[in-house]
Amino acid sequence: QVQLVESGGGLVQAGGSLRLSCAASGRTLSNLAMAWFRQAPGKEREFVAAISWSGGSTRYLDSVKGRFTISRDNAKNTVDLQMNSLQPEDTAVYYCAAKWYFITNVKVQYDYWGQGTQVTVSS
């Protein structure tokens, strides 16, 4: 079993930055692909970014490419999402997720989820 806890959300003005962190417990992050999803009010939960267990492969939602960076530290059992040039449309609850082995942007393939952290971007 894997437990995930997100932190780092908050309120920021448009153009600002936030860094989200996901701490995993229960077992090591080795062999786990990790991802961030987000859900805005009234919308479906959508894929934002993912990183392979080795860190050697990443994927991003087109609208966040060049602005968001996903990274991981397997020794510390953490996965971070650095978010720059934030826009009001980035406002959502951000969720950390994990699955075994292979990277994917498909939500239903993720086995473990955190409780989420709110990110609000004001215009």
Tab-separated table of N, CA, C and O in Angstrom:
chain	number	residue	atom	x	y	z
A	1	GLN	N	0.838	-1.184	0.000
A	1	GLN	CA	0.000	0.000	0.000
A	1	GLN	C	0.880	1.242	0.000
A	1	GLN	O	1.941	1.258	0.620
A	2	VAL	N	0.419	2.270	-0.682
A	2	VAL	CA	1.154	3.523	-0.785
A	2	VAL	C	0.242	4.656	-0.331
A	2	VAL	O	-0.906	4.757	-0.766
A	3	GLN	N	0.747	5.492	0.557
A	3	GLN	CA	0.011	6.680	0.979
A	3	GLN	C	0.697	7.913	0.403
A	3	GLN	O	1.920	8.029	0.453
A	4	LEU	N	-0.102	8.821	-0.113
A	4	LEU	CA	0.426	10.031	-0.747
A	4	LEU	C	-0.165	11.258	-0.067
A	4	LEU	O	-1.384	11.325	0.148
A	5	VAL	N	0.682	12.222	0.235
A	5	VAL	CA	0.223	13.452	0.880
A	5	VAL	C	0.811	14.642	0.130
A	5	VAL	O	2.040	14.767	0.035
A	6	GLU	N	-0.073	15.487	-0.380
A	6	GLU	CA	0.358	16.671	-1.116
A	6	GLU	C	0.502	17.872	-0.176
A	6	GLU	O	-0.188	17.969	0.843
A	7	SER	N	1.365	18.793	-0.576
A	7	SER	CA	1.525	20.053	0.147
A	7	SER	C	1.995	21.119	-0.838
A	7	SER	O	2.418	20.790	-1.948
A	8	GLY	N	1.905	22.375	-0.418
A	8	GLY	CA	2.453	23.455	-1.220
A	8	GLY	C	1.436	24.290	-1.970
A	8	GLY	O	1.804	25.267	-2.625
A	9	GLY	N	0.167	23.916	-1.893
A	9	GLY	CA	-0.837	24.714	-2.571
A	9	GLY	C	-1.035	26.060	-1.893
A	9	GLY	O	-0.495	26.321	-0.821
A	10	GLY	N	-1.817	26.920	-2.547
A	10	GLY	CA	-2.080	28.231	-1.964
A	10	GLY	C	-2.655	29.180	-2.978
A	10	GLY	O	-3.080	28.783	-4.062
A	11	LEU	N	-2.651	30.456	-2.605
A	11	LEU	CA	-3.171	31.527	-3.452
A	11	LEU	C	-2.008	32.322	-4.022
A	11	LEU	O	-1.099	32.714	-3.285
A	12	VAL	N	-2.025	32.550	-5.318
A	12	VAL	CA	-0.948	33.281	-5.976
A	12	VAL	C	-1.549	34.148	-7.076
A	12	VAL	O	-2.591	33.807	-7.644
A	13	GLN	N	-0.896	35.247	-7.370
A	13	GLN	CA	-1.347	36.101	-8.451
A	13	GLN	C	-0.907	35.540	-9.797
A	13	GLN	O	0.089	34.798	-9.883
A	14	ALA	N	-1.635	35.895	-10.839
A	14	ALA	CA	-1.271	35.470	-12.188
A	14	ALA	C	0.169	35.877	-12.486
A	14	ALA	O	0.592	36.988	-12.157
A	15	GLY	N	0.898	34.944	-13.097
A	15	GLY	CA	2.302	35.170	-13.382
A	15	GLY	C	3.238	34.671	-12.300
A	15	GLY	O	4.455	34.620	-12.499
A	16	GLY	N	2.676	34.301	-11.167
A	16	GLY	CA	3.471	33.837	-10.044
A	16	GLY	C	3.814	32.358	-10.131
A	16	GLY	O	3.499	31.685	-11.124
A	17	SER	N	4.464	31.859	-9.087
A	17	SER	CA	4.929	30.475	-9.051
A	17	SER	C	4.526	29.801	-7.752
A	17	SER	O	4.375	30.456	-6.722
A	18	LEU	N	4.369	28.487	-7.837
A	18	LEU	CA	4.162	27.635	-6.673
A	18	LEU	C	4.900	26.332	-6.905
A	18	LEU	O	5.061	25.908	-8.056
A	19	ARG	N	5.294	25.705	-5.812
A	19	ARG	CA	5.911	24.391	-5.901
A	19	ARG	C	5.102	23.430	-5.044
A	19	ARG	O	4.991	23.596	-3.829
A	20	LEU	N	4.540	22.422	-5.691
A	20	LEU	CA	3.795	21.387	-4.987
A	20	LEU	C	4.728	20.219	-4.685
A	20	LEU	O	5.626	19.909	-5.480
A	21	SER	N	4.484	19.584	-3.558
A	21	SER	CA	5.272	18.419	-3.194
A	21	SER	C	4.343	17.275	-2.794
A	21	SER	O	3.291	17.502	-2.200
A	22	CYS	N	4.740	16.066	-3.133
A	22	CYS	CA	3.987	14.871	-2.777
A	22	CYS	C	4.927	13.943	-2.023
A	22	CYS	O	5.966	13.534	-2.566
A	23	ALA	N	4.567	13.629	-0.798
A	23	ALA	CA	5.366	12.718	0.024
A	23	ALA	C	4.697	11.352	0.056
A	23	ALA	O	3.495	11.251	0.354
A	24	ALA	N	5.463	10.345	-0.236
A	24	ALA	CA	4.937	8.977	-0.253
A	24	ALA	C	5.402	8.204	0.966
A	24	ALA	O	6.535	8.370	1.422
A	25	SER	N	4.536	7.372	1.473
A	25	SER	CA	4.903	6.490	2.573
A	25	SER	C	4.266	5.131	2.334
A	25	SER	O	3.388	4.982	1.494
A	26	GLY	N	4.719	4.165	3.062
A	26	GLY	CA	4.205	2.815	2.900
A	26	GLY	C	5.191	1.915	2.195
A	26	GLY	O	5.307	0.745	2.505
A	27	ARG	N	5.847	2.469	1.222
A	27	ARG	CA	6.937	1.772	0.572
A	27	ARG	C	7.712	2.762	-0.273
A	27	ARG	O	7.280	3.872	-0.500
A	28	THR	N	8.835	2.327	-0.773
A	28	THR	CA	9.673	3.184	-1.584
A	28	THR	C	9.003	3.531	-2.911
A	28	THR	O	8.161	2.791	-3.404
A	29	LEU	N	9.424	4.670	-3.474
A	29	LEU	CA	8.880	5.086	-4.755
A	29	LEU	C	9.459	4.305	-5.929
A	29	LEU	O	8.995	4.451	-7.051
A	30	SER	N	10.470	3.502	-5.654
A	30	SER	CA	11.082	2.738	-6.742
A	30	SER	C	10.026	1.887	-7.424
A	30	SER	O	9.185	1.289	-6.773
A	31	ASN	N	10.079	1.858	-8.751
A	31	ASN	CA	9.149	1.114	-9.584
A	31	ASN	C	7.763	1.751	-9.670
A	31	ASN	O	6.862	1.154	-10.251
A	32	LEU	N	7.593	2.915	-9.098
A	32	LEU	CA	6.322	3.618	-9.191
A	32	LEU	C	6.429	4.789	-10.164
A	32	LEU	O	7.280	5.659	-9.984
A	33	ALA	N	5.583	4.799	-11.176
A	33	ALA	CA	5.414	6.000	-11.984
A	33	ALA	C	4.533	6.959	-11.199
A	33	ALA	O	3.561	6.536	-10.565
A	34	MET	N	4.870	8.243	-11.233
A	34	MET	CA	4.152	9.238	-10.446
A	34	MET	C	3.565	10.310	-11.361
A	34	MET	O	4.122	10.596	-12.425
A	35	ALA	N	2.479	10.901	-10.921
A	35	ALA	CA	1.824	11.906	-11.756
A	35	ALA	C	1.107	12.947	-10.905
A	35	ALA	O	0.847	12.725	-9.722
A	36	TRP	N	0.814	14.051	-11.538
A	36	TRP	CA	-0.055	15.078	-10.983
A	36	TRP	C	-1.267	15.229	-11.892
A	36	TRP	O	-1.120	15.297	-13.120
A	37	PHE	N	-2.420	15.281	-11.268
A	37	PHE	CA	-3.671	15.574	-11.953
A	37	PHE	C	-4.278	16.798	-11.284
A	37	PHE	O	-3.855	17.189	-10.193
A	38	ARG	N	-5.268	17.387	-11.938
A	38	ARG	CA	-5.966	18.512	-11.320
A	38	ARG	C	-7.437	18.471	-11.677
A	38	ARG	O	-7.817	17.916	-12.708
A	39	GLN	N	-8.230	19.066	-10.796
A	39	GLN	CA	-9.665	19.109	-11.022
A	39	GLN	C	-10.202	20.474	-10.639
A	39	GLN	O	-10.119	20.878	-9.472
A	40	ALA	N	-10.706	21.169	-11.627
A	40	ALA	CA	-11.330	22.470	-11.408
A	40	ALA	C	-12.809	22.264	-11.111
A	40	ALA	O	-13.392	21.238	-11.490
A	41	PRO	N	-13.452	23.228	-10.457
A	41	PRO	CA	-14.872	23.088	-10.124
A	41	PRO	C	-15.721	22.814	-11.358
A	41	PRO	O	-15.597	23.509	-12.371
A	42	GLY	N	-16.547	21.786	-11.297
A	42	GLY	CA	-17.434	21.459	-12.391
A	42	GLY	C	-16.785	20.775	-13.572
A	42	GLY	O	-17.438	20.562	-14.605
A	43	LYS	N	-15.512	20.422	-13.429
A	43	LYS	CA	-14.802	19.785	-14.540
A	43	LYS	C	-14.274	18.417	-14.139
A	43	LYS	O	-14.159	18.102	-12.955
A	44	GLU	N	-13.929	17.632	-15.160
A	44	GLU	CA	-13.333	16.332	-14.923
A	44	GLU	C	-11.898	16.499	-14.420
A	44	GLU	O	-11.229	17.495	-14.719
A	45	ARG	N	-11.438	15.516	-13.678
A	45	ARG	CA	-10.037	15.504	-13.258
A	45	ARG	C	-9.180	15.250	-14.496
A	45	ARG	O	-9.436	14.304	-15.251
A	46	GLU	N	-8.164	16.089	-14.704
A	46	GLU	CA	-7.350	15.969	-15.901
A	46	GLU	C	-5.875	15.760	-15.560
A	46	GLU	O	-5.377	16.220	-14.528
A	47	PHE	N	-5.209	15.083	-16.465
A	47	PHE	CA	-3.779	14.836	-16.350
A	47	PHE	C	-3.008	16.142	-16.496
A	47	PHE	O	-3.336	16.988	-17.331
A	48	VAL	N	-1.968	16.300	-15.680
A	48	VAL	CA	-1.106	17.477	-15.764
A	48	VAL	C	0.319	17.089	-16.153
A	48	VAL	O	0.884	17.637	-17.090
A	49	ALA	N	0.910	16.149	-15.416
A	49	ALA	CA	2.289	15.758	-15.674
A	49	ALA	C	2.545	14.395	-15.060
A	49	ALA	O	1.895	14.012	-14.086
A	50	ALA	N	3.497	13.674	-15.627
A	50	ALA	CA	3.887	12.374	-15.100
A	50	ALA	C	5.379	12.173	-15.268
A	50	ALA	O	6.005	12.778	-16.147
A	51	ILE	N	5.932	11.320	-14.420
A	51	ILE	CA	7.360	11.027	-14.469
A	51	ILE	C	7.557	9.546	-14.214
A	51	ILE	O	6.901	8.945	-13.359
A	52	SER	N	8.462	8.953	-14.965
A	52	SER	CA	8.735	7.530	-14.825
A	52	SER	C	9.449	7.245	-13.509
A	52	SER	O	9.973	8.151	-12.857
A	53	TRP	N	9.519	5.973	-13.143
A	53	TRP	CA	10.115	5.617	-11.859
A	53	TRP	C	11.581	6.021	-11.780
A	53	TRP	O	12.096	6.348	-10.709
A	54	SER	N	12.262	6.022	-12.919
A	54	SER	CA	13.681	6.406	-12.935
A	54	SER	C	13.873	7.906	-13.036
A	54	SER	O	14.973	8.418	-12.813
A	55	GLY	N	12.805	8.603	-13.424
A	55	GLY	CA	12.928	10.033	-13.667
A	55	GLY	C	13.380	10.363	-15.072
A	55	GLY	O	13.467	11.534	-15.444
A	56	GLY	N	13.637	9.336	-15.868
A	56	GLY	CA	14.180	9.562	-17.191
A	56	GLY	C	13.165	9.937	-18.252
A	56	GLY	O	13.524	10.368	-19.346
A	57	SER	N	11.890	9.769	-17.937
A	57	SER	CA	10.840	10.081	-18.902
A	57	SER	C	9.757	10.909	-18.231
A	57	SER	O	9.346	10.616	-17.110
A	58	THR	N	9.306	11.943	-18.932
A	58	THR	CA	8.234	12.800	-18.413
A	58	THR	C	7.208	13.065	-19.503
A	58	THR	O	7.508	12.970	-20.704
A	59	ARG	N	6.010	13.397	-19.074
A	59	ARG	CA	4.940	13.818	-19.985
A	59	ARG	C	4.216	14.998	-19.372
A	59	ARG	O	4.123	15.099	-18.143
A	60	TYR	N	3.684	15.855	-20.228
A	60	TYR	CA	2.980	17.031	-19.754
A	60	TYR	C	1.716	17.283	-20.575
A	60	TYR	O	1.666	16.997	-21.776
A	61	LEU	N	0.743	17.865	-19.922
A	61	LEU	CA	-0.409	18.419	-20.613
A	61	LEU	C	0.102	19.557	-21.503
A	61	LEU	O	0.972	20.337	-21.085
A	62	ASP	N	-0.414	19.647	-22.703
A	62	ASP	CA	0.108	20.651	-23.641
A	62	ASP	C	0.081	22.065	-23.060
A	62	ASP	O	1.026	22.844	-23.247
A	63	SER	N	-0.957	22.382	-22.348
A	63	SER	CA	-1.115	23.759	-21.862
A	63	SER	C	-0.153	24.126	-20.738
A	63	SER	O	-0.039	25.313	-20.397
A	64	VAL	N	0.544	23.153	-20.163
A	64	VAL	CA	1.496	23.468	-19.087
A	64	VAL	C	2.946	23.277	-19.524
A	64	VAL	O	3.866	23.597	-18.763
A	65	LYS	N	3.146	22.781	-20.734
A	65	LYS	CA	4.519	22.586	-21.227
A	65	LYS	C	5.269	23.913	-21.238
A	65	LYS	O	4.756	24.935	-21.685
A	66	GLY	N	6.500	23.871	-20.720
A	66	GLY	CA	7.301	25.079	-20.655
A	66	GLY	C	7.050	25.913	-19.423
A	66	GLY	O	7.820	26.835	-19.133
A	67	ARG	N	5.970	25.604	-18.688
A	67	ARG	CA	5.659	26.347	-17.465
A	67	ARG	C	5.799	25.473	-16.218
A	67	ARG	O	6.215	25.946	-15.166
A	68	PHE	N	5.430	24.200	-16.322
A	68	PHE	CA	5.472	23.269	-15.194
A	68	PHE	C	6.611	22.276	-15.396
A	68	PHE	O	6.901	21.869	-16.521
A	69	THR	N	7.217	21.876	-14.290
A	69	THR	CA	8.260	20.862	-14.321
A	69	THR	C	8.026	19.849	-13.204
A	69	THR	O	7.915	20.237	-12.030
A	70	ILE	N	7.964	18.568	-13.581
A	70	ILE	CA	7.819	17.504	-12.597
A	70	ILE	C	9.186	16.906	-12.321
A	70	ILE	O	10.000	16.743	-13.237
A	71	SER	N	9.441	16.588	-11.060
A	71	SER	CA	10.718	15.978	-10.682
A	71	SER	C	10.481	15.044	-9.504
A	71	SER	O	9.437	15.107	-8.854
A	72	ARG	N	11.446	14.188	-9.244
A	72	ARG	CA	11.291	13.240	-8.146
A	72	ARG	C	12.627	12.995	-7.478
A	72	ARG	O	13.697	13.138	-8.091
A	73	ASP	N	12.559	12.601	-6.214
A	73	ASP	CA	13.737	12.226	-5.440
A	73	ASP	C	13.385	10.904	-4.755
A	73	ASP	O	12.704	10.893	-3.728
A	74	ASN	N	13.819	9.806	-5.340
A	74	ASN	CA	13.452	8.496	-4.816
A	74	ASN	C	14.063	8.239	-3.439
A	74	ASN	O	13.506	7.478	-2.647
A	75	ALA	N	15.182	8.858	-3.157
A	75	ALA	CA	15.802	8.690	-1.840
A	75	ALA	C	14.947	9.334	-0.744
A	75	ALA	O	14.904	8.847	0.391
A	76	LYS	N	14.272	10.431	-1.099
A	76	LYS	CA	13.417	11.132	-0.133
A	76	LYS	C	11.949	10.742	-0.267
A	76	LYS	O	11.112	11.197	0.506
A	77	ASN	N	11.639	9.898	-1.253
A	77	ASN	CA	10.259	9.501	-1.502
A	77	ASN	C	9.343	10.693	-1.762
A	77	ASN	O	8.230	10.776	-1.223
A	78	THR	N	9.800	11.614	-2.593
A	78	THR	CA	9.008	12.797	-2.904
A	78	THR	C	8.947	13.025	-4.416
A	78	THR	O	9.860	12.653	-5.151
A	79	VAL	N	7.864	13.640	-4.827
A	79	VAL	CA	7.675	14.084	-6.202
A	79	VAL	C	7.188	15.528	-6.145
A	79	VAL	O	6.254	15.829	-5.398
A	80	ASP	N	7.816	16.385	-6.908
A	80	ASP	CA	7.475	17.801	-6.892
A	80	ASP	C	6.921	18.250	-8.240
A	80	ASP	O	7.208	17.650	-9.285
A	81	LEU	N	6.143	19.308	-8.197
A	81	LEU	CA	5.659	19.967	-9.405
A	81	LEU	C	5.934	21.457	-9.267
A	81	LEU	O	5.289	22.139	-8.465
A	82	GLN	N	6.920	21.932	-10.010
A	82	GLN	CA	7.229	23.356	-10.031
A	82	GLN	C	6.347	24.019	-11.069
A	82	GLN	O	6.377	23.634	-12.241
A	83	MET	N	5.565	25.004	-10.636
A	83	MET	CA	4.611	25.663	-11.525
A	83	MET	C	4.973	27.136	-11.638
A	83	MET	O	4.941	27.864	-10.640
A	84	ASN	N	5.330	27.545	-12.825
A	84	ASN	CA	5.691	28.936	-13.098
A	84	ASN	C	4.683	29.571	-14.044
A	84	ASN	O	3.920	28.870	-14.720
A	85	SER	N	4.694	30.882	-14.100
A	85	SER	CA	3.797	31.638	-15.001
A	85	SER	C	2.361	31.159	-14.851
A	85	SER	O	1.655	30.920	-15.841
A	86	LEU	N	1.921	31.042	-13.619
A	86	LEU	CA	0.575	30.527	-13.357
A	86	LEU	C	-0.488	31.484	-13.887
A	86	LEU	O	-0.328	32.711	-13.858
A	87	GLN	N	-1.565	30.875	-14.381
A	87	GLN	CA	-2.694	31.618	-14.941
A	87	GLN	C	-3.970	31.238	-14.201
A	87	GLN	O	-4.048	30.153	-13.599
A	88	PRO	N	-4.993	32.088	-14.239
A	88	PRO	CA	-6.251	31.757	-13.553
A	88	PRO	C	-6.821	30.404	-13.958
A	88	PRO	O	-7.425	29.714	-13.124
A	89	GLU	N	-6.604	29.997	-15.195
A	89	GLU	CA	-7.121	28.699	-15.643
A	89	GLU	C	-6.385	27.516	-15.028
A	89	GLU	O	-6.806	26.370	-15.198
A	90	ASP	N	-5.302	27.780	-14.308
A	90	ASP	CA	-4.600	26.716	-13.582
A	90	ASP	C	-5.238	26.459	-12.212
A	90	ASP	O	-4.832	25.529	-11.506
A	91	THR	N	-6.203	27.264	-11.844
A	91	THR	CA	-6.876	27.100	-10.562
A	91	THR	C	-7.589	25.755	-10.499
A	91	THR	O	-8.386	25.424	-11.380
A	92	ALA	N	-7.280	24.974	-9.482
A	92	ALA	CA	-7.848	23.629	-9.347
A	92	ALA	C	-7.332	22.999	-8.061
A	92	ALA	O	-6.414	23.530	-7.421
A	93	VAL	N	-7.905	21.866	-7.712
A	93	VAL	CA	-7.311	21.003	-6.700
A	93	VAL	C	-6.337	20.086	-7.422
A	93	VAL	O	-6.713	19.438	-8.409
A	94	TYR	N	-5.116	20.046	-6.948
A	94	TYR	CA	-4.080	19.238	-7.570
A	94	TYR	C	-3.865	17.967	-6.758
A	94	TYR	O	-3.701	18.020	-5.536
A	95	TYR	N	-3.849	16.840	-7.482
A	95	TYR	CA	-3.721	15.531	-6.861
A	95	TYR	C	-2.450	14.833	-7.308
A	95	TYR	O	-2.114	14.841	-8.506
A	96	CYS	N	-1.792	14.203	-6.371
A	96	CYS	CA	-0.666	13.338	-6.658
A	96	CYS	C	-1.200	11.917	-6.844
A	96	CYS	O	-2.128	11.492	-6.138
A	97	ALA	N	-0.606	11.178	-7.790
A	97	ALA	CA	-1.059	9.818	-8.064
A	97	ALA	C	0.126	8.929	-8.369
A	97	ALA	O	1.181	9.409	-8.813
A	98	ALA	N	-0.051	7.634	-8.139
A	98	ALA	CA	1.028	6.671	-8.376
A	98	ALA	C	0.487	5.384	-8.983
A	98	ALA	O	-0.647	4.983	-8.709
A	99	LYS	N	1.299	4.764	-9.799
A	99	LYS	CA	0.981	3.461	-10.397
A	99	LYS	C	2.277	2.708	-10.570
A	99	LYS	O	3.359	3.289	-10.619
A	100	TRP	N	2.133	1.396	-10.703
A	100	TRP	CA	3.324	0.580	-10.864
A	100	TRP	C	3.889	0.692	-12.261
A	100	TRP	O	3.163	0.650	-13.254
A	101	TYR	N	5.219	0.849	-12.299
A	101	TYR	CA	6.041	0.732	-13.485
A	101	TYR	C	5.852	1.821	-14.537
A	101	TYR	O	6.550	2.809	-14.545
A	102	PHE	N	4.931	1.627	-15.479
A	102	PHE	CA	5.001	2.401	-16.711
A	102	PHE	C	4.242	3.720	-16.640
A	102	PHE	O	3.148	3.799	-16.116
A	103	ILE	N	4.832	4.727	-17.207
A	103	ILE	CA	4.269	6.069	-17.224
A	103	ILE	C	3.048	6.107	-18.146
A	103	ILE	O	3.003	5.449	-19.171
A	104	THR	N	2.057	6.860	-17.771
A	104	THR	CA	0.863	7.033	-18.578
A	104	THR	C	0.160	8.308	-18.155
A	104	THR	O	0.368	8.793	-17.043
A	105	ASN	N	-0.689	8.827	-19.041
A	105	ASN	CA	-1.518	9.974	-18.679
A	105	ASN	C	-2.974	9.565	-18.470
A	105	ASN	O	-3.853	10.414	-18.361
A	106	VAL	N	-3.215	8.271	-18.394
A	106	VAL	CA	-4.574	7.747	-18.250
A	106	VAL	C	-4.946	7.648	-16.777
A	106	VAL	O	-4.377	6.863	-16.022
A	107	LYS	N	-5.930	8.412	-16.380
A	107	LYS	CA	-6.316	8.556	-14.977
A	107	LYS	C	-6.682	7.228	-14.322
A	107	LYS	O	-6.254	6.932	-13.201
A	108	VAL	N	-7.455	6.400	-15.011
A	108	VAL	CA	-7.957	5.171	-14.389
A	108	VAL	C	-6.869	4.141	-14.137
A	108	VAL	O	-7.089	3.170	-13.412
A	109	GLN	N	-5.714	4.325	-14.732
A	109	GLN	CA	-4.629	3.379	-14.527
A	109	GLN	C	-3.824	3.654	-13.260
A	109	GLN	O	-2.962	2.869	-12.896
A	110	TYR	N	-4.112	4.754	-12.595
A	110	TYR	CA	-3.389	5.078	-11.364
A	110	TYR	C	-4.076	4.432	-10.176
A	110	TYR	O	-5.293	4.521	-10.013
A	111	ASP	N	-3.267	3.791	-9.341
A	111	ASP	CA	-3.802	2.987	-8.241
A	111	ASP	C	-3.908	3.748	-6.925
A	111	ASP	O	-4.727	3.401	-6.082
A	112	TYR	N	-3.050	4.735	-6.747
A	112	TYR	CA	-2.973	5.427	-5.458
A	112	TYR	C	-3.120	6.927	-5.675
A	112	TYR	O	-2.538	7.482	-6.625
A	113	TRP	N	-3.857	7.553	-4.769
A	113	TRP	CA	-4.150	8.978	-4.885
A	113	TRP	C	-4.003	9.670	-3.542
A	113	TRP	O	-4.313	9.104	-2.500
A	114	GLY	N	-3.530	10.911	-3.606
A	114	GLY	CA	-3.543	11.749	-2.415
A	114	GLY	C	-4.876	12.450	-2.263
A	114	GLY	O	-5.776	12.267	-3.091
A	115	GLN	N	-4.981	13.260	-1.219
A	115	GLN	CA	-6.229	13.961	-0.926
A	115	GLN	C	-6.366	15.274	-1.689
A	115	GLN	O	-7.471	15.829	-1.752
A	116	GLY	N	-5.283	15.751	-2.224
A	116	GLY	CA	-5.331	16.960	-3.025
A	116	GLY	C	-4.925	18.207	-2.261
A	116	GLY	O	-5.022	18.268	-1.030
A	117	THR	N	-4.451	19.198	-3.015
A	117	THR	CA	-4.101	20.496	-2.447
A	117	THR	C	-4.622	21.586	-3.385
A	117	THR	O	-4.508	21.470	-4.605
A	118	GLN	N	-5.205	22.614	-2.800
A	118	GLN	CA	-5.857	23.660	-3.595
A	118	GLN	C	-4.829	24.659	-4.116
A	118	GLN	O	-3.991	25.157	-3.346
A	119	VAL	N	-4.933	24.946	-5.397
A	119	VAL	CA	-4.145	26.017	-6.015
A	119	VAL	C	-5.129	27.027	-6.596
A	119	VAL	O	-5.989	26.657	-7.401
A	120	THR	N	-4.999	28.279	-6.173
A	120	THR	CA	-5.870	29.334	-6.662
A	120	THR	C	-5.016	30.446	-7.236
A	120	THR	O	-4.122	30.960	-6.557
A	121	VAL	N	-5.287	30.795	-8.490
A	121	VAL	CA	-4.531	31.838	-9.174
A	121	VAL	C	-5.480	33.003	-9.446
A	121	VAL	O	-6.471	32.850	-10.167
A	122	SER	N	-5.175	34.147	-8.880
A	122	SER	CA	-6.023	35.321	-9.055
A	122	SER	C	-5.537	36.153	-10.233
A	122	SER	O	-4.338	36.213	-10.518
A	123	SER	N	-6.484	36.800	-10.904
A	123	SER	CA	-6.128	37.603	-12.084
A	123	SER	C	-5.804	39.036	-11.706
A	123	SER	O	-5.988	39.462	-10.588
